[in-house]
């Protein structure tokens, strides 16, 4: 084979493209069913021969196709659904790319019979492999459109060899038409096999949703069905979600009576904006929700969901066969839906019946010692009032669990240590013992300090305290976003360590106010307020003078309560000491200018309690950890 690049001929291009769109007979049938629904049909009849490989005939009573559209009907990228790419943002119909009929023509012999609603006669039109009209004649027919596909893949023998002629293709066709029947009440569907003139599927126009589900699964499922209604969240773009789910007893009974032969593809039926799709993220969330209630031997539940999402949030043009779509906020939407499913299952999870090999029934009591692996802050005044004296059963969400290496029996944590401030021999770090006790006693006895401590005690959350007492440090996940991993029991959690450290340093500073250890800055390196402010571009005389004046007025309080010593020198101040909140960790020297600026500008000195609280918060912000990896 030569290495020269050359353009493929048109016939080869069309066959390659058709092989991506039409993979098997089911793709032809799906595309044509969607076209019939778009045309407003209330009756769709499907006929197949040799599982669709020899012939596929689909007939509807929709609006039909106008005569002026015959020439472009089977041409690539010809469509009436969109005009520009931006129209995909609000697409509300099925076929929109103009590829389905063109691909079908390329790999089969296509014939169409159609009568438009305003015409008095119908037309029969035959197409060539490149989508050109080769024969057209008038005839008598009812309103609607009939497509006849003969000899599918006759010119692509390699595709024929890779496909099966057996029951597998037939099952896919029955599943497809059954699922569209479930989501399209008011439309009758039928499927007939021509070899033996056998009706494989029949659903009348007035059939109920339960009837249509029974046709897909089995007749015994009806007594286990539960409606799912009124699920929405406009902020996430979820306009509405409705559907049917099975209760917990169905999963057990279907196992005991060996009905697990039902294809797993049948058990999860998802439509997004009336489009049949495979949504793996939603399927996993639902399975995990049911697994919290069921034993491992239980079979899969049946779930039918029809989601209506803001079209601007849905990307329908991500898969050649359009069986997948992407939508914004998929995880959040799945959690909302599964939260509603969980509430329904919890409300009925009082007792369940399991059939053993001796055909005896025994009540199953759900475990009550399972707890959720998530926690959140709440005030001490919030209380849970149990319903009728019984606490609800909490189930562990398996999707929130992350397993770690089983060989690691104990995870150890050694904190990083920095010495960014100058602590040379000319300036030493003093211990907490060197602080005078008189100042400490005075601070601790202040009413404002007692109130701040009481506020922390009142907001304490016992479960959160227990979590931090038992958790193990794992490692840094994202240094930019300041997220680390912590393990507690079986849970692996992502935490914002900067926010946690800020709260921790605030509480440590409050507990030790007036009794801080000190960082003594070297005498050889005079750290003045003006020099620090120049590093953050505060050079205006009025601003600098105002900051120095404020700190000058409060320097005695800073020294006595917080261990921050300012030494006056002309029209400037020299920083001599800084507070030590925790040993073996030194805050960043680069953040010191911001601390000095905020102490002057971000603190309200008119109210004692607010003043002390804000100064402590500024010191905690200065100490906030920034890991460097």
Coordinates of C-alpha atoms in Angstrom, one line a residue:
X1 CA 0.0 0.0 0.0
X2 CA 1.4 3.4 -1.0
X3 CA 1.9 6.2 1.5
X4 CA 0.3 8.8 -0.8
X5 CA -2.7 10.5 0.8
X6 CA -5.7 10.7 -1.6
X7 CA -9.4 11.6 -1.2
X8 CA -11.8 8.7 -0.9
X9 CA -14.5 8.3 -3.5
X10 CA -18.0 9.4 -2.6
X11 CA -19.4 5.8 -2.5
X12 CA -16.8 4.8 0.1
X13 CA -17.4 7.9 2.2
X14 CA -21.1 7.2 2.2
X15 CA -20.6 3.5 3.2
X16 CA -18.3 4.5 6.1
X17 CA -20.7 7.1 7.3
X18 CA -23.6 4.7 7.0
X19 CA -21.8 2.1 9.0
X20 CA -21.5 4.6 11.9
X21 CA -25.3 5.5 11.9
X22 CA -26.8 2.1 11.0
X23 CA -25.1 -0.6 12.9
X24 CA -27.9 -3.2 12.9
X25 CA -31.6 -3.4 11.9
X26 CA -32.6 -1.9 15.3
X27 CA -31.0 1.4 14.3
X28 CA -33.2 1.6 11.2
X29 CA -36.3 0.9 13.2
X30 CA -35.5 3.4 15.9
X31 CA -34.9 6.2 13.4
X32 CA -38.1 5.5 11.5
X33 CA -40.2 5.2 14.6
X34 CA -38.9 8.6 15.7
X35 CA -39.7 10.1 12.3
X36 CA -43.3 8.7 12.6
X37 CA -43.7 10.3 16.1
X38 CA -42.3 13.6 14.7
X39 CA -45.0 13.4 12.0
X40 CA -47.7 13.2 14.6
X41 CA -48.7 9.6 14.0
X42 CA -51.2 7.8 16.3
X43 CA -50.7 4.4 14.7
X44 CA -47.3 2.8 13.9
X45 CA -47.2 -0.7 12.4
X46 CA -43.9 -2.6 11.9
X47 CA -43.3 -5.6 9.7
X48 CA -40.0 -7.5 9.5
X49 CA -38.6 -10.5 7.6
X50 CA -35.5 -12.5 8.6
X51 CA -35.2 -10.3 11.8
X52 CA -35.1 -7.2 9.7
X53 CA -32.2 -8.2 7.4
X54 CA -34.4 -9.2 4.5
X55 CA -37.1 -6.6 4.9
X56 CA -38.2 -3.8 7.3
X57 CA -41.5 -2.1 6.6
X58 CA -42.9 0.6 8.9
X59 CA -46.2 2.3 8.3
X60 CA -47.7 5.3 10.1
X61 CA -50.7 7.6 9.8
X62 CA -48.8 10.9 10.3
X63 CA -48.9 14.0 8.2
X64 CA -47.0 12.5 5.3
X65 CA -44.2 14.0 3.2
X66 CA -44.7 16.8 0.7
X67 CA -43.9 16.1 -3.0
X68 CA -41.4 19.0 -3.0
X69 CA -39.2 17.2 -0.4
X70 CA -38.8 14.0 -2.3
X71 CA -35.5 15.0 -4.0
X72 CA -33.7 15.9 -0.8
X73 CA -35.3 13.4 1.5
X74 CA -32.5 10.9 1.4
X75 CA -29.6 13.3 0.8
X76 CA -26.9 13.7 3.5
X77 CA -27.2 16.7 5.8
X78 CA -30.6 17.6 4.5
X79 CA -33.2 18.3 7.2
X80 CA -36.2 20.4 8.0
X81 CA -35.5 20.4 11.8
X82 CA -32.6 22.9 12.1
X83 CA -31.2 25.8 10.0
X84 CA -28.0 26.6 11.9
X85 CA -25.8 24.9 14.5
X86 CA -27.2 27.1 17.2
X87 CA -30.6 25.5 16.6
X88 CA -29.2 22.4 18.4
X89 CA -29.5 24.4 21.7
X90 CA -33.3 24.2 21.6
X91 CA -33.9 21.1 19.5
X92 CA -37.2 19.4 20.5
X93 CA -37.5 16.8 17.7
X94 CA -35.8 13.5 16.9
X95 CA -34.2 13.5 13.5
X96 CA -32.2 16.7 13.0
X97 CA -28.9 15.8 11.2
X98 CA -30.3 14.5 7.9
X99 CA -28.2 11.3 8.0
X100 CA -30.6 8.4 8.9
X101 CA -32.4 8.0 5.6
X102 CA -29.2 8.8 3.6
X103 CA -27.4 6.0 5.5
X104 CA -30.2 3.6 5.0
X105 CA -30.2 4.2 1.3
X106 CA -26.5 3.6 1.1
X107 CA -26.6 0.1 2.5
X108 CA -30.1 -1.1 1.4
X109 CA -32.8 -0.8 -1.3
X110 CA -35.2 1.9 0.0
X111 CA -38.8 2.5 -1.2
X112 CA -41.3 5.0 0.2
X113 CA -45.0 5.4 -0.1
X114 CA -46.5 8.6 1.2
X115 CA -49.6 10.7 1.1
X116 CA -49.4 14.3 2.4
X117 CA -52.4 15.5 4.4
X118 CA -53.3 18.1 1.8
X119 CA -52.8 16.0 -1.3
X120 CA -55.5 13.9 -3.1
X121 CA -53.1 11.2 -4.2
X122 CA -50.2 9.3 -2.8
X123 CA -46.8 8.6 -4.4
X124 CA -44.4 5.6 -4.4
X125 CA -40.8 6.7 -4.6
X126 CA -37.7 4.5 -5.0
X127 CA -34.2 5.7 -4.2
X128 CA -30.7 4.8 -5.3
X129 CA -27.8 4.1 -3.0
X130 CA -26.7 7.8 -3.2
X131 CA -30.1 9.1 -2.3
X132 CA -31.3 10.0 -5.8
X133 CA -34.9 9.4 -6.9
X134 CA -34.9 6.7 -9.5
X135 CA -38.6 6.0 -9.8
X136 CA -41.7 7.9 -8.8
X137 CA -45.3 7.0 -9.5
X138 CA -48.8 8.0 -8.2
X139 CA -51.0 5.5 -6.5
X140 CA -53.9 5.2 -4.0
X141 CA -53.0 5.1 -0.3
X142 CA -54.1 6.4 3.1
X143 CA -52.6 9.5 4.7
X144 CA -49.2 8.8 6.2
X145 CA -45.9 7.3 5.2
X146 CA -44.6 3.8 4.7
X147 CA -40.9 3.0 4.4
X148 CA -39.8 -0.4 2.9
X149 CA -36.2 -1.4 3.4
X150 CA -35.0 -4.4 1.5
X151 CA -31.8 -6.4 1.7
X152 CA -30.1 -4.5 4.6
X153 CA -26.2 -4.5 4.3
X154 CA -26.4 -6.3 0.9
X155 CA -23.4 -4.3 -0.3
X156 CA -21.5 -4.5 3.1
X157 CA -20.8 -8.2 3.5
X158 CA -18.4 -7.7 6.3
X159 CA -21.1 -6.2 8.4
X160 CA -23.5 -9.0 7.7
X161 CA -20.9 -11.6 8.9
X162 CA -20.5 -9.7 12.2
X163 CA -24.2 -9.6 12.9
X164 CA -26.4 -12.4 14.2
X165 CA -29.5 -13.6 12.4
X166 CA -30.9 -15.3 15.5
X167 CA -33.2 -14.2 18.3
X168 CA -30.8 -11.6 19.6
X169 CA -31.7 -9.1 16.9
X170 CA -35.3 -9.9 17.3
X171 CA -35.2 -9.2 21.0
X172 CA -33.7 -5.8 20.4
X173 CA -36.5 -4.9 18.0
X174 CA -39.2 -6.0 20.4
X175 CA -37.5 -4.1 23.3
X176 CA -37.2 -0.9 21.2
X177 CA -40.8 -0.8 20.1
X178 CA -42.0 -1.7 23.6
X179 CA -40.0 1.1 25.2
X180 CA -41.4 3.7 22.7
X181 CA -44.9 2.4 23.4
X182 CA -44.3 3.0 27.2
X183 CA -43.3 6.6 26.6
X184 CA -45.9 7.4 24.0
X185 CA -49.3 6.8 25.4
X186 CA -52.0 7.5 22.8
X187 CA -50.0 5.9 20.0
X188 CA -50.7 2.3 19.0
X189 CA -47.8 0.1 18.1
X190 CA -47.6 -3.3 16.5
X191 CA -44.9 -5.7 15.3
X192 CA -45.5 -8.6 12.9
X193 CA -43.1 -11.2 11.5
X194 CA -43.9 -12.0 7.9
X195 CA -42.3 -15.5 7.7
X196 CA -45.0 -17.1 9.9
X197 CA -47.5 -14.2 9.9
X198 CA -47.0 -14.0 13.7
X199 CA -47.9 -10.9 15.7
X200 CA -45.0 -10.3 18.1
X201 CA -46.2 -7.1 19.7
X202 CA -49.5 -5.3 19.8
X203 CA -50.4 -2.2 21.9
X204 CA -53.6 -0.4 21.3
X205 CA -54.0 3.3 21.3
X206 CA -56.0 3.4 24.5
X207 CA -53.7 1.0 26.4
X208 CA -52.7 2.3 29.9
X209 CA -49.1 2.8 31.0
X210 CA -49.4 -0.3 33.2
X211 CA -50.5 -2.4 30.3
X212 CA -47.6 -1.2 28.2
X213 CA -45.1 -2.0 31.0
X214 CA -46.6 -5.5 31.3
X215 CA -46.0 -6.1 27.6
X216 CA -42.3 -5.2 28.1
X217 CA -41.7 -7.2 31.3
X218 CA -44.4 -9.6 32.3
X219 CA -48.0 -9.7 33.6
X220 CA -47.1 -10.1 37.3
X221 CA -45.2 -6.8 37.5
X222 CA -48.3 -4.6 37.8
X223 CA -48.8 -5.3 41.5
X224 CA -45.3 -4.0 42.3
X225 CA -45.4 -0.7 40.4
X226 CA -45.1 2.7 42.1
X227 CA -45.6 6.1 40.5
X228 CA -42.8 8.7 40.7
X229 CA -44.1 12.2 40.3
X230 CA -43.4 15.9 40.8
X231 CA -39.6 15.7 40.7
X232 CA -38.2 19.0 39.5
X233 CA -35.6 21.7 40.1
X234 CA -35.7 24.6 37.8
X235 CA -32.3 25.9 39.1
X236 CA -30.6 22.8 37.7
X237 CA -32.7 22.8 34.5
X238 CA -34.8 19.8 35.5
X239 CA -38.3 20.9 34.3
X240 CA -40.0 17.7 35.3
X241 CA -39.3 14.0 35.9
X242 CA -42.0 11.4 36.1
X243 CA -42.1 7.6 35.7
X244 CA -42.7 4.3 37.3
X245 CA -40.5 2.2 39.6
X246 CA -41.0 -1.2 41.2
X247 CA -41.1 -1.7 45.0
X248 CA -38.6 -3.8 47.0
X249 CA -40.7 -6.9 47.0
X250 CA -40.6 -7.2 43.2
X251 CA -36.8 -7.5 43.2
X252 CA -36.9 -10.4 45.7
X253 CA -39.9 -12.2 44.1
X254 CA -38.4 -12.0 40.6
X255 CA -35.3 -13.7 42.0
X256 CA -37.2 -16.5 43.9
X257 CA -39.3 -17.4 40.9
X258 CA -36.3 -17.3 38.5
X259 CA -37.4 -14.4 36.4
X260 CA -33.9 -13.1 36.1
X261 CA -33.8 -14.2 32.5
X262 CA -35.4 -10.8 31.7
X263 CA -32.8 -8.8 29.9
X264 CA -31.1 -6.1 32.1
X265 CA -31.6 -3.7 29.1
X266 CA -35.4 -3.9 29.7
X267 CA -35.1 -3.0 33.4
X268 CA -34.0 0.6 33.0
X269 CA -35.9 2.7 30.5
X270 CA -34.8 6.3 30.3
X271 CA -36.2 9.1 28.1
X272 CA -34.8 12.6 28.1
X273 CA -37.0 15.1 26.3
X274 CA -38.9 12.1 24.8
X275 CA -35.7 10.7 23.4
X276 CA -34.8 7.1 24.2
X277 CA -31.3 7.1 25.6
X278 CA -28.7 5.1 27.6
X279 CA -27.8 7.1 30.7
X280 CA -25.1 5.2 32.6
X281 CA -24.7 7.8 35.4
X282 CA -28.4 7.7 36.2
X283 CA -28.5 3.9 36.0
X284 CA -25.6 3.6 38.5
X285 CA -27.2 6.0 40.9
X286 CA -30.5 4.1 40.9
X287 CA -28.9 0.7 41.4
X288 CA -26.9 2.1 44.3
X289 CA -30.1 3.5 45.8
X290 CA -31.9 0.2 45.6
X291 CA -28.8 -1.7 46.9
X292 CA -29.1 0.1 50.2
X293 CA -32.4 -1.7 50.8
X294 CA -31.9 -5.1 49.1
X295 CA -29.8 -8.2 49.7
X296 CA -27.1 -9.0 47.2
X297 CA -29.1 -11.9 45.7
X298 CA -32.0 -9.6 44.7
X299 CA -32.5 -8.9 41.0
X300 CA -32.5 -5.5 39.3
X301 CA -35.6 -3.3 39.8
X302 CA -37.6 -2.0 36.8
X303 CA -37.4 1.8 36.4
X304 CA -39.0 3.9 33.7
X305 CA -38.2 7.6 33.9
X306 CA -39.1 10.4 31.5
X307 CA -37.0 13.5 32.1
X308 CA -37.7 16.9 30.7
X309 CA -34.6 19.0 30.8
X310 CA -34.1 22.6 29.5
X311 CA -33.1 21.9 25.9
X312 CA -30.3 24.5 26.2
X313 CA -28.7 22.2 28.9
X314 CA -28.8 19.1 26.7
X315 CA -26.3 18.1 24.0
X316 CA -28.0 15.6 21.7
X317 CA -25.3 15.5 19.1
X318 CA -22.7 13.4 20.9
X319 CA -23.3 9.9 19.5
X320 CA -23.8 8.6 15.9
X321 CA -26.9 6.7 16.7
X322 CA -28.1 9.4 19.2
X323 CA -28.5 6.8 22.0
X324 CA -26.5 9.0 24.4
X325 CA -26.9 12.6 25.3
X326 CA -25.0 14.9 27.7
X327 CA -26.6 17.3 30.0
X328 CA -25.5 19.9 32.5
X329 CA -25.6 19.2 36.2
X330 CA -26.1 15.4 35.6
X331 CA -24.8 14.4 39.0
X332 CA -27.0 16.9 40.8
X333 CA -30.1 15.9 38.8
X334 CA -29.4 12.2 39.4
X335 CA -29.1 12.8 43.2
X336 CA -32.4 14.7 43.3
X337 CA -34.2 11.9 41.4
X338 CA -32.6 9.1 43.5
X339 CA -33.4 11.1 46.7
X340 CA -37.1 10.9 45.8
X341 CA -36.8 7.2 45.0
X342 CA -35.1 6.7 48.3
X343 CA -37.9 8.5 50.2
X344 CA -40.5 6.3 48.5
X345 CA -38.6 3.1 49.3
X346 CA -38.0 4.1 52.9
X347 CA -41.7 4.8 53.4
X348 CA -42.6 1.2 52.5
X349 CA -39.5 -0.4 54.0
X350 CA -41.3 -1.7 57.2
X351 CA -41.3 -5.4 56.3
X352 CA -40.7 -7.4 53.3
X353 CA -41.5 -11.0 52.4
X354 CA -38.8 -13.4 51.1
X355 CA -39.6 -16.9 49.8
X356 CA -37.1 -19.6 50.6
X357 CA -36.7 -23.0 49.0
X358 CA -39.4 -24.5 51.3
X359 CA -41.9 -21.9 50.0
X360 CA -42.3 -20.4 53.5
X361 CA -42.6 -16.6 53.9
X362 CA -40.6 -14.8 56.5
X363 CA -40.7 -11.1 57.3
X364 CA -37.6 -9.2 56.7
X365 CA -36.7 -6.4 59.1
X366 CA -34.4 -3.7 57.6
X367 CA -31.1 -3.0 59.4
X368 CA -31.3 0.0 61.7
X369 CA -27.6 0.4 62.5
X370 CA -26.6 1.7 59.1
X371 CA -25.7 5.3 59.1
X372 CA -25.1 7.8 56.4
X373 CA -21.5 8.6 55.7
X374 CA -22.2 12.3 55.1
X375 CA -22.5 15.0 57.8
X376 CA -23.3 18.7 57.9
X377 CA -23.3 21.6 60.3
X378 CA -26.4 22.4 62.3
X379 CA -27.1 24.6 65.3
X380 CA -27.6 23.0 68.7
X381 CA -31.2 24.3 68.8
X382 CA -32.3 22.0 65.9
X383 CA -34.0 18.8 67.0
X384 CA -35.4 15.9 65.2
X385 CA -39.0 15.0 66.1
X386 CA -39.5 11.2 65.4
X387 CA -42.7 10.2 63.6
X388 CA -44.9 8.2 66.0
X389 CA -42.0 7.5 68.3
X390 CA -39.8 5.7 65.6
X391 CA -36.6 6.9 64.2
X392 CA -36.3 6.5 60.4
X393 CA -33.9 4.0 59.1
X394 CA -30.8 5.6 57.6
X395 CA -29.1 3.8 54.7
X396 CA -25.5 4.1 53.7
X397 CA -25.1 5.5 50.2
X398 CA -22.6 3.2 48.5
X399 CA -21.8 5.8 45.8
X400 CA -20.2 7.9 48.6
X401 CA -17.8 5.1 49.7
X402 CA -14.3 4.9 48.3
X403 CA -12.2 1.9 49.2
X404 CA -8.5 2.3 50.0
X405 CA -5.6 -0.2 50.0
X406 CA -6.5 -3.0 52.3
X407 CA -2.8 -3.6 53.1
X408 CA -2.7 -0.1 54.7
X409 CA -3.9 -1.0 58.2
X410 CA -3.0 2.4 59.6
X411 CA -2.7 5.8 57.9
X412 CA -0.3 8.1 59.6
X413 CA 0.0 11.9 59.1
X414 CA 3.0 14.1 59.7
X415 CA 2.2 17.8 59.2
X416 CA 4.4 19.9 57.0
X417 CA 6.5 22.5 58.8
X418 CA 7.6 25.9 57.5
X419 CA 9.9 28.5 59.0
X420 CA 9.3 31.4 56.7
X421 CA 9.8 34.1 59.4
X422 CA 13.3 35.1 60.4
X423 CA 14.1 33.1 63.5
X424 CA 17.9 33.3 63.5
X425 CA 20.1 33.5 66.5
X426 CA 19.7 37.2 66.7
X427 CA 16.0 36.8 67.3
X428 CA 14.6 33.9 69.2
X429 CA 11.2 32.2 69.5
X430 CA 9.9 32.6 73.0
X431 CA 7.9 29.8 74.7
X432 CA 4.4 30.3 76.1
X433 CA 5.8 30.1 79.6
X434 CA 7.5 33.5 79.1
X435 CA 4.2 35.3 78.8
X436 CA 3.0 37.1 81.9
X437 CA 0.1 35.4 83.7
X438 CA -1.5 38.8 84.7
X439 CA -2.4 39.6 81.1
X440 CA -3.7 36.1 80.6
X441 CA -6.0 36.2 83.6
X442 CA -7.3 39.6 82.6
X443 CA -8.2 38.5 79.1
X444 CA -9.8 35.3 80.2
X445 CA -12.0 37.1 82.6
X446 CA -13.3 39.5 80.1
X447 CA -17.1 39.1 79.5
X448 CA -16.6 39.5 75.8
X449 CA -14.1 36.6 75.7
X450 CA -16.5 34.4 77.7
X451 CA -19.3 35.1 75.3
X452 CA -17.1 34.2 72.3
X453 CA -16.2 30.9 73.9
X454 CA -19.8 30.2 74.8
X455 CA -20.8 30.9 71.2
X456 CA -18.4 28.2 70.0
X457 CA -19.6 25.7 72.6
X458 CA -23.3 26.3 71.6
X459 CA -22.5 25.7 67.9
X460 CA -20.5 22.5 68.6
X461 CA -21.7 19.5 66.5
X462 CA -21.0 16.2 68.3
X463 CA -20.9 14.1 65.2
X464 CA -18.4 16.4 63.6
X465 CA -16.2 16.3 66.7
X466 CA -16.3 12.6 66.6
X467 CA -15.4 12.6 62.9
X468 CA -12.3 14.7 63.4
X469 CA -11.3 12.6 66.4
X470 CA -11.4 9.4 64.4
X471 CA -10.3 10.5 61.0
X472 CA -7.0 9.8 59.3
X473 CA -5.1 12.0 57.0
X474 CA -4.6 10.5 53.5
X475 CA -3.1 13.2 51.3
X476 CA -3.5 16.3 49.2
X477 CA -6.0 16.1 46.3
X478 CA -5.7 19.6 44.8
X479 CA -3.3 22.1 46.2
X480 CA -4.8 25.0 44.1
X481 CA -8.3 24.4 45.5
X482 CA -6.8 23.4 48.9
X483 CA -8.6 20.0 49.0
X484 CA -7.3 17.1 51.0
X485 CA -8.5 13.5 51.6
X486 CA -9.4 12.2 55.0
X487 CA -10.5 8.7 55.9
X488 CA -13.0 7.9 58.6
X489 CA -14.1 4.3 59.0
X490 CA -15.1 3.2 55.5
X491 CA -15.5 6.7 54.2
X492 CA -13.0 8.7 52.2
X493 CA -13.8 12.4 52.3
X494 CA -12.7 15.5 50.4
X495 CA -12.2 18.4 52.7
X496 CA -11.4 22.1 52.3
X497 CA -8.4 22.1 54.6
X498 CA -7.9 25.9 54.4
X499 CA -11.4 26.6 55.8
X500 CA -11.0 23.9 58.5
X501 CA -7.6 25.3 59.5
X502 CA -9.0 28.8 59.6
X503 CA -11.7 27.7 62.1
X504 CA -9.2 25.7 64.1
X505 CA -6.7 28.5 64.4
X506 CA -9.5 30.9 65.4
X507 CA -10.5 28.6 68.2
X508 CA -7.0 28.0 69.4
X509 CA -6.3 31.7 69.4
X510 CA -9.4 32.4 71.4
X511 CA -8.6 29.7 74.0
X512 CA -5.1 31.2 74.5
X513 CA -5.8 34.9 74.2
X514 CA -3.4 36.9 76.4
X515 CA -1.2 33.8 76.8
X516 CA 0.4 33.4 73.3
X517 CA 3.9 32.2 72.7
X518 CA 5.8 34.8 70.7
X519 CA 7.8 35.0 67.4
X520 CA 10.5 37.6 68.1
X521 CA 11.6 39.3 64.8
X522 CA 15.3 39.8 64.4
X523 CA 16.6 43.2 65.5
X524 CA 18.9 43.3 62.4
X525 CA 15.9 43.3 60.1
X526 CA 13.6 46.2 61.0
X527 CA 10.2 45.2 59.8
X528 CA 8.3 48.5 59.6
X529 CA 4.6 49.1 58.8
X530 CA 5.4 51.3 55.9
X531 CA 7.7 48.7 54.4
X532 CA 5.1 46.0 54.7
X533 CA 2.3 48.2 53.2
X534 CA 4.5 49.0 50.2
X535 CA 4.6 45.3 49.4
X536 CA 0.8 45.3 48.8
X537 CA 1.0 48.7 46.9
X538 CA -0.4 50.8 49.8
X539 CA 1.7 53.9 49.3
X540 CA -0.7 56.9 49.4
X541 CA 0.3 59.1 52.3
X542 CA -3.2 59.5 53.7
X543 CA -3.8 55.7 53.7
X544 CA -0.5 54.9 55.2
X545 CA -0.8 57.6 57.9
X546 CA -4.3 56.4 58.8
X547 CA -3.2 52.8 59.2
X548 CA -0.2 53.7 61.3
X549 CA -2.4 56.0 63.5
X550 CA -4.9 53.2 64.1
X551 CA -2.3 50.7 65.1
X552 CA -0.5 53.3 67.2
X553 CA -3.7 53.9 69.2
X554 CA -4.3 50.2 69.8
X555 CA -0.7 49.0 70.2
X556 CA -1.0 48.4 74.0
X557 CA -4.0 46.1 73.4
X558 CA -2.3 44.3 70.6
X559 CA 0.7 43.7 72.9
X560 CA -1.2 42.6 76.0
X561 CA -3.9 40.5 74.4
X562 CA -2.4 39.2 71.1
X563 CA 1.4 39.3 71.5
X564 CA 1.7 41.8 68.6
X565 CA 4.3 44.4 69.7
X566 CA 4.7 47.7 67.8
X567 CA 7.6 50.0 68.5
X568 CA 7.1 53.7 67.6
X569 CA 9.8 55.3 65.6
X570 CA 9.1 58.8 64.2
X571 CA 6.1 58.5 61.9
X572 CA 6.4 54.7 61.5
X573 CA 6.0 51.6 63.6
X574 CA 8.4 48.6 63.8
X575 CA 6.9 45.1 64.3
X576 CA 8.8 43.4 67.1
X577 CA 6.8 40.3 68.0
X578 CA 4.0 38.2 66.5
X579 CA 1.7 35.6 68.2
X580 CA 2.5 31.9 68.2
X581 CA -0.7 29.9 68.1
X582 CA 0.8 26.5 67.6
X583 CA 4.3 25.1 67.9
X584 CA 6.3 23.7 65.0
X585 CA 4.4 25.6 62.5
X586 CA 5.3 29.1 61.3
X587 CA 2.8 31.2 59.2
X588 CA 3.8 32.7 55.9
X589 CA 6.0 35.8 55.9
X590 CA 4.5 36.9 52.6
X591 CA 1.1 37.2 54.2
X592 CA 2.3 39.5 57.0
X593 CA 1.6 42.7 55.1
X594 CA -2.1 41.7 54.6
X595 CA -2.4 40.9 58.3
X596 CA -1.1 44.4 59.3
X597 CA -3.4 46.1 56.7
X598 CA -6.5 44.2 57.8
X599 CA -5.9 44.8 61.5
X600 CA -6.2 48.5 60.8
X601 CA -8.9 48.4 58.1
X602 CA -11.1 45.3 58.8
X603 CA -11.6 45.6 62.5
X604 CA -14.4 47.5 64.3
X605 CA -12.8 49.0 67.4
X606 CA -16.0 50.5 68.7
X607 CA -17.4 47.3 70.2
X608 CA -15.2 45.2 72.4
X609 CA -16.5 41.7 71.6
X610 CA -16.7 42.4 67.9
X611 CA -13.2 43.9 68.0
X612 CA -11.6 40.9 69.7
X613 CA -13.5 38.4 67.4
X614 CA -12.3 40.2 64.2
X615 CA -8.7 40.5 65.3
X616 CA -8.7 36.7 66.1
X617 CA -10.2 35.9 62.7
X618 CA -7.5 38.0 61.0
X619 CA -4.8 36.2 62.9
X620 CA -6.4 32.9 61.9
X621 CA -6.4 33.9 58.3
X622 CA -2.7 34.7 58.5
X623 CA -2.1 31.2 59.9
X624 CA -4.3 29.5 57.2
X625 CA -2.3 26.7 55.7
X626 CA -1.2 26.8 52.1
X627 CA 0.5 23.5 51.2
X628 CA 3.3 23.6 48.7
X629 CA 3.7 20.3 46.8

